[in-house]
Amino acid sequence: MSILLTGGSGKTAPRIASLLAAQNKPFLLGSRQGLDAISNGHPTVRFDLSDESSWEKLFKNTQITAVYMMEPRISQPWVLMNKFIDFANQNGVNRFVLCAGTSAAIGKDGMGRVWEHLIQAGVDYCVLRPSWFMENLIEPGLATTIGKLNKIFTATQTGNIPFISADDISEVAYHALTDEKSYNCDFRILGPENLTYDQIAETLSEVLGREIEHVKLDEANRIHGLVQAGLSNYFAGFLTRLEVLASEDFEKGTSNAVERMTGHPPKSFKTFAEENKDIWLSY
Ligand SMILES: NC(=O)c1ccc[n+]([C@@H]2O[C@H](COP(=O)([O-])OP(=O)(O)OC[C@H]3O[C@@H](n4cnc5c(N)ncnc54)[C@H](OP(=O)(O)O)[C@@H]3O)[C@@H](O)[C@H]2O)c1
């Protein structure tokens, strides 16, 4: 009896895996990269939402009881995700934890369609709706502009974002997957402070001991910059639209979900920056 964590090489699944391992709870990381995924020695299987034969193989060999899912970067992801939910449910899974985002709403295109399907299927579920991950700042793209150029380029202007650590999201996910009673609701998973990117740059300047600048771009220049950096037109437009929304304080909010579910407050950005400063300093 195992918990399947999809997105095995992503920001949350490996962290949830470590929490499960520490409690001797059986799990499998599912990744498109299969055994080659960076998994700190965690048991890993090949799982690709777009390849239904990988579903069959996985369920043939293991009894799965709960699944952690996230949005893959494919068009209309809810079509395959809902098909997979039905398949998994027919094969013994009755609890699903979905990592969505601020904009998800029941029935709305995107993760809202999956949320709606979970309710209609009558399974146990929990929808996590985190704000932006602090860990985005140590992903190769942003880590490079901070580490090499001392700059952060965004179209967020002076919008407020309650940045949240993947560590806290993962802890909440761990509870949603393993607590005896399923929550069957959604949780906004937010960090302790609403921060503008100017404030993020200020904290980074303090922690790194050199000036980091937030460069505010308009929509067209932001898309152009992302495409120049190698993103597809589609994905550059998608990310920029999220930033423009954030400039209008779409992300802004407060929530005590992390404290309620884990018993401790969410990590502050200052702590995150201190923990990760060597990454930016290594450039
Ligand atoms: N990053 C943020 O700031 C943020 C904010 C709010 C909400 N979210 C939500 O959090 C979740 C994770 O987002 P993220 O962008 O930060 O990504 P991430 O943690 O880096 O993980 C995304 C993972 O999705 C998996 N994946 C992609 N295509 C797949 C496919 N066809 N089949 C199976 N797995 C596939 C990949 O894992 P493998 O390559 O190992 O298969 C990838 O590592 C998403 O649902 C996103 O909407 C993110």
Coordinates of C-alpha atoms and ligand atoms in Angstrom, one line a residue:
M1 CA 0.0 0.0 0.0
S2 CA 1.8 3.1 -1.2
I3 CA 1.2 6.8 -1.8
L4 CA 2.0 7.9 -5.3
L5 CA 3.7 11.4 -5.6
T6 CA 3.6 12.6 -9.2
G7 CA 6.0 15.4 -10.3
G8 CA 8.8 13.4 -8.8
S9 CA 11.6 15.8 -9.9
G10 CA 9.5 19.0 -9.0
K11 CA 9.7 21.3 -6.0
T12 CA 7.2 19.6 -3.7
A13 CA 7.0 15.8 -4.4
P14 CA 10.6 15.1 -3.2
R15 CA 10.0 17.1 0.0
I16 CA 6.8 15.2 0.7
A17 CA 8.7 12.0 0.0
S18 CA 11.3 12.9 2.7
L19 CA 8.4 13.5 5.2
L20 CA 6.8 10.2 4.4
A21 CA 10.2 8.3 4.6
A22 CA 10.8 9.9 8.1
Q23 CA 7.6 8.3 9.3
N24 CA 8.2 5.0 7.6
K25 CA 5.1 5.5 5.4
P26 CA 5.4 3.7 2.0
F27 CA 5.4 5.9 -1.1
L28 CA 6.5 6.0 -4.7
L29 CA 7.8 9.0 -6.6
G30 CA 6.4 9.1 -10.1
S31 CA 8.5 10.9 -12.7
R32 CA 8.6 11.1 -16.5
Q33 CA 12.3 10.5 -16.0
G34 CA 11.7 7.3 -14.2
L35 CA 14.6 5.9 -12.2
D36 CA 16.9 8.7 -13.4
A37 CA 14.9 11.3 -11.5
I38 CA 16.9 13.0 -8.7
S39 CA 15.2 11.4 -5.8
N40 CA 17.7 11.2 -2.9
G41 CA 17.5 7.4 -3.1
H42 CA 13.7 7.4 -2.8
P43 CA 11.8 4.7 -4.6
T44 CA 10.9 6.1 -8.1
V45 CA 8.8 4.8 -11.0
R46 CA 8.2 6.1 -14.5
F47 CA 5.0 8.1 -14.6
D48 CA 4.0 10.3 -17.5
L49 CA 0.4 11.6 -17.6
S50 CA 0.6 11.8 -21.4
D51 CA 1.6 8.1 -21.7
E52 CA -1.3 5.8 -20.5
S53 CA 0.9 2.7 -20.7
S54 CA 3.0 4.1 -17.8
W55 CA -0.2 4.2 -15.6
E56 CA -1.0 0.6 -16.4
K57 CA 2.6 -0.6 -15.5
L58 CA 2.6 1.4 -12.2
F59 CA -0.7 0.0 -11.0
K60 CA 0.1 -3.5 -12.1
N61 CA 3.0 -3.7 -9.7
T62 CA 1.9 -1.7 -6.7
Q63 CA -1.2 -1.1 -4.7
I64 CA -1.7 2.7 -4.5
T65 CA -4.0 4.2 -2.0
A66 CA -3.5 7.9 -2.4
V67 CA -2.1 10.2 -5.1
Y68 CA -0.5 13.6 -5.1
M69 CA -1.0 15.5 -8.3
M70 CA 0.0 18.7 -9.9
E71 CA -0.6 20.6 -13.2
P72 CA 1.6 19.3 -16.0
R73 CA 2.6 21.8 -18.7
I74 CA 0.3 20.4 -21.5
S75 CA -2.7 21.9 -23.1
Q76 CA -6.0 21.2 -21.4
P77 CA -4.3 19.2 -18.6
W78 CA -7.6 18.5 -16.9
V79 CA -8.7 16.1 -19.7
L80 CA -5.9 13.6 -18.9
M81 CA -5.8 14.4 -15.2
N82 CA -9.5 13.5 -14.9
K83 CA -9.1 10.4 -17.0
F84 CA -6.2 9.4 -14.7
I85 CA -8.3 10.1 -11.6
D86 CA -11.0 7.7 -12.9
F87 CA -8.4 5.1 -13.7
A88 CA -6.7 5.3 -10.3
N89 CA -10.0 5.3 -8.5
Q90 CA -11.0 2.1 -10.4
N91 CA -7.7 0.6 -9.2
G92 CA -8.2 1.3 -5.5
V93 CA -7.2 4.9 -5.0
N94 CA -9.7 6.9 -2.9
R95 CA -7.7 10.0 -1.8
F96 CA -6.3 12.6 -4.1
V97 CA -4.4 15.7 -3.1
L98 CA -4.1 18.3 -5.9
C99 CA -1.6 21.2 -6.0
A100 CA -3.3 24.0 -7.8
G101 CA -2.9 27.8 -7.4
T102 CA -4.6 31.0 -6.5
S103 CA -6.7 31.2 -9.6
A104 CA -8.3 27.7 -9.3
A105 CA -12.0 27.8 -8.9
I106 CA -14.4 24.8 -9.0
G107 CA -15.4 24.2 -12.6
K108 CA -13.1 26.8 -14.1
D109 CA -10.8 25.7 -17.0
G110 CA -7.5 24.7 -15.5
M111 CA -7.2 22.9 -12.1
G112 CA -10.8 24.0 -11.4
R113 CA -12.0 21.3 -13.8
V114 CA -10.0 18.7 -11.9
W115 CA -11.3 20.0 -8.6
E116 CA -14.9 19.7 -9.9
H117 CA -14.2 16.2 -11.1
L118 CA -12.9 15.1 -7.7
I119 CA -16.1 16.3 -6.1
Q120 CA -18.3 14.7 -8.8
A121 CA -16.4 11.4 -8.5
G122 CA -17.2 11.4 -4.8
V123 CA -13.6 10.6 -3.7
D124 CA -11.7 12.0 -0.8
Y125 CA -9.7 15.0 -1.8
C126 CA -7.9 18.1 -0.8
V127 CA -7.0 21.0 -3.2
L128 CA -4.0 23.1 -2.1
R129 CA -3.9 26.6 -3.5
P130 CA -0.5 28.0 -2.7
S131 CA 0.7 31.4 -3.8
W132 CA 4.1 31.8 -5.5
F133 CA 6.8 29.5 -4.3
M134 CA 9.9 31.1 -2.8
E135 CA 11.9 28.3 -4.5
N136 CA 11.2 29.9 -7.9
L137 CA 14.0 32.3 -6.9
I138 CA 16.5 29.4 -6.8
E139 CA 15.4 27.8 -10.1
P140 CA 18.0 28.2 -12.8
G141 CA 16.3 31.2 -14.6
L142 CA 15.9 33.5 -11.6
A143 CA 18.9 32.2 -9.7
T144 CA 21.0 33.3 -12.8
T145 CA 19.7 36.8 -13.1
I146 CA 20.1 37.3 -9.3
G147 CA 23.4 35.6 -9.1
K148 CA 25.0 37.0 -12.3
L149 CA 23.2 40.3 -13.0
N150 CA 22.1 41.3 -9.5
K151 CA 18.6 41.9 -11.1
I152 CA 15.1 40.5 -10.9
F153 CA 13.0 41.2 -14.0
T154 CA 9.2 41.1 -13.6
A155 CA 6.0 42.7 -14.7
T156 CA 4.6 42.6 -11.1
Q157 CA 5.3 46.3 -10.5
T158 CA 4.3 47.0 -6.9
G159 CA 2.0 44.0 -6.5
N160 CA 1.9 42.1 -3.2
I161 CA 2.6 38.4 -3.1
P162 CA 2.4 36.1 0.0
F163 CA 5.5 34.0 -1.1
I164 CA 5.4 30.6 0.4
S165 CA 8.1 28.0 0.9
A166 CA 7.7 24.6 -0.8
D167 CA 8.7 23.1 2.6
D168 CA 5.5 24.4 4.1
I169 CA 3.4 23.4 1.1
S170 CA 4.9 19.9 1.3
E171 CA 4.1 19.6 5.0
V172 CA 0.5 20.6 4.4
A173 CA 0.3 18.1 1.5
Y174 CA 1.8 15.4 3.8
H175 CA -1.1 16.0 6.3
A176 CA -3.7 16.0 3.5
L177 CA -2.4 12.7 2.3
T178 CA -2.0 10.9 5.6
D179 CA -4.3 12.4 8.3
E180 CA -6.9 9.8 9.2
K181 CA -9.8 11.9 8.1
S182 CA -9.6 13.5 4.6
Y183 CA -10.2 17.2 4.5
N184 CA -12.4 17.3 1.3
C185 CA -11.9 21.1 0.9
D186 CA -9.4 23.5 -0.5
F187 CA -6.7 25.4 1.5
R188 CA -5.0 28.7 0.5
I189 CA -1.4 28.1 1.4
L190 CA 0.3 31.4 2.0
G191 CA 3.5 32.7 3.4
P192 CA 3.6 35.0 6.5
E193 CA 4.0 38.3 4.6
N194 CA 2.7 40.0 1.5
L195 CA 5.8 41.2 -0.3
T196 CA 6.5 43.2 -3.4
Y197 CA 9.5 42.2 -5.6
D198 CA 11.1 45.5 -4.4
Q199 CA 11.0 44.1 -0.9
I200 CA 12.3 40.7 -2.1
A201 CA 15.2 42.6 -3.7
E202 CA 15.8 44.6 -0.5
T203 CA 16.0 41.4 1.6
L204 CA 18.3 39.7 -1.0
S205 CA 20.6 42.8 -1.0
E206 CA 20.8 42.6 2.8
V207 CA 21.5 38.9 2.9
L208 CA 24.0 38.8 -0.1
G209 CA 25.7 42.0 0.9
R210 CA 25.4 43.7 -2.5
E211 CA 22.6 45.5 -4.3
I212 CA 19.9 43.5 -6.0
E213 CA 17.5 45.5 -8.2
H214 CA 13.9 44.8 -9.1
V215 CA 13.5 45.8 -12.8
K216 CA 9.9 46.6 -13.5
L217 CA 8.9 45.8 -17.1
D218 CA 5.7 46.3 -19.0
E219 CA 3.9 43.3 -20.5
A220 CA 5.4 43.4 -24.0
N221 CA 9.0 43.8 -22.7
R222 CA 8.6 41.0 -20.2
I223 CA 7.3 38.6 -22.8
H224 CA 10.1 39.6 -25.1
G225 CA 12.7 39.0 -22.4
L226 CA 11.4 35.6 -21.5
V227 CA 11.3 34.5 -25.2
Q228 CA 14.9 35.8 -25.5
A229 CA 15.8 33.6 -22.5
G230 CA 14.5 30.5 -24.4
L231 CA 10.8 30.2 -23.3
S232 CA 8.1 29.4 -25.8
N233 CA 5.8 32.3 -26.8
Y234 CA 3.0 30.5 -25.1
F235 CA 4.8 30.0 -21.8
A236 CA 6.3 33.5 -21.8
G237 CA 2.8 34.9 -22.3
F238 CA 1.4 32.7 -19.6
L239 CA 4.0 33.6 -17.0
T240 CA 3.7 37.3 -17.9
R241 CA -0.1 37.3 -17.5
L242 CA 0.3 35.8 -14.0
E243 CA 2.7 38.7 -13.2
V244 CA 0.4 41.3 -14.6
L245 CA -2.4 39.8 -12.4
A246 CA -0.1 39.9 -9.4
S247 CA 0.6 43.6 -10.2
E248 CA -3.1 44.2 -9.5
D249 CA -2.7 42.4 -6.1
F250 CA -4.5 39.2 -7.3
E251 CA -2.2 37.1 -5.2
K252 CA -2.4 39.3 -2.1
G253 CA -4.0 37.5 0.9
T254 CA -3.6 36.0 4.4
S255 CA -4.3 32.5 5.6
N256 CA -3.5 30.5 8.7
A257 CA -3.7 27.1 6.9
V258 CA 0.0 26.3 7.4
E259 CA -0.1 27.0 11.1
R260 CA -3.4 25.1 11.5
M261 CA -2.2 22.0 9.6
T262 CA 1.4 21.8 10.8
G263 CA 1.4 23.5 14.2
H264 CA 4.1 26.1 13.1
P265 CA 4.0 29.4 11.2
P266 CA 5.1 29.4 7.6
K267 CA 8.8 30.3 6.8
S268 CA 9.6 33.9 6.3
F269 CA 11.4 35.1 3.1
K270 CA 14.3 36.3 5.2
T271 CA 14.9 32.8 6.6
F272 CA 14.5 31.3 3.1
A273 CA 17.1 33.8 1.7
E274 CA 19.6 33.0 4.5
E275 CA 19.1 29.3 4.0
N276 CA 19.8 29.6 0.2
K277 CA 22.3 32.4 -0.1
D278 CA 25.1 30.1 -1.2
I279 CA 23.1 29.3 -4.4
W280 CA 23.1 32.9 -5.5
L281 CA 26.6 33.5 -4.3
S282 CA 27.9 30.5 -6.4
Y283 CA 27.3 32.3 -9.7
Ligands
LIG1 N1 5.8 27.6 -8.8 C1 4.9 28.4 -8.3 O1 5.2 29.5 -7.9 C2 3.5 27.9 -8.2 C3 2.5 28.8 -7.6 C4 1.2 28.3 -7.4 C5 0.9 27.0 -7.7 N2 1.8 26.2 -8.3 C6 1.4 24.9 -8.7 O2 2.2 23.9 -8.1 C7 2.4 22.8 -8.9 C8 3.9 22.7 -9.2 O3 4.3 23.8 -10.0 P1 5.7 24.2 -10.5 O4 5.6 24.9 -11.8 O5 6.5 24.9 -9.4 O6 6.4 22.8 -10.9 P2 7.4 21.8 -10.2 O7 7.3 21.8 -8.8 O8 8.7 22.2 -10.7 O9 6.9 20.5 -10.8 C9 6.3 20.3 -12.0 C10 6.4 18.8 -12.2 O10 5.4 18.4 -13.1 C11 5.8 17.1 -13.6 N3 5.2 17.0 -14.9 C12 5.3 17.8 -16.0 N4 4.7 17.2 -17.0 C13 4.2 16.0 -16.6 C14 3.5 14.9 -17.3 N5 3.2 15.0 -18.6 N6 3.2 13.8 -16.6 C15 3.6 13.8 -15.3 N7 4.2 14.7 -14.6 C16 4.6 15.8 -15.3 C17 7.3 17.2 -13.7 O11 7.8 16.1 -13.0 P3 8.7 15.0 -13.7 O12 9.6 15.6 -14.8 O13 9.5 14.4 -12.6 O14 7.7 14.0 -14.3 C18 7.7 18.5 -13.0 O15 8.8 18.3 -12.1 C19 1.6 23.1 -10.2 O16 0.3 22.5 -10.1 C20 1.4 24.6 -10.2 O17 0.3 25.0 -10.8 C21 3.1 26.6 -8.5

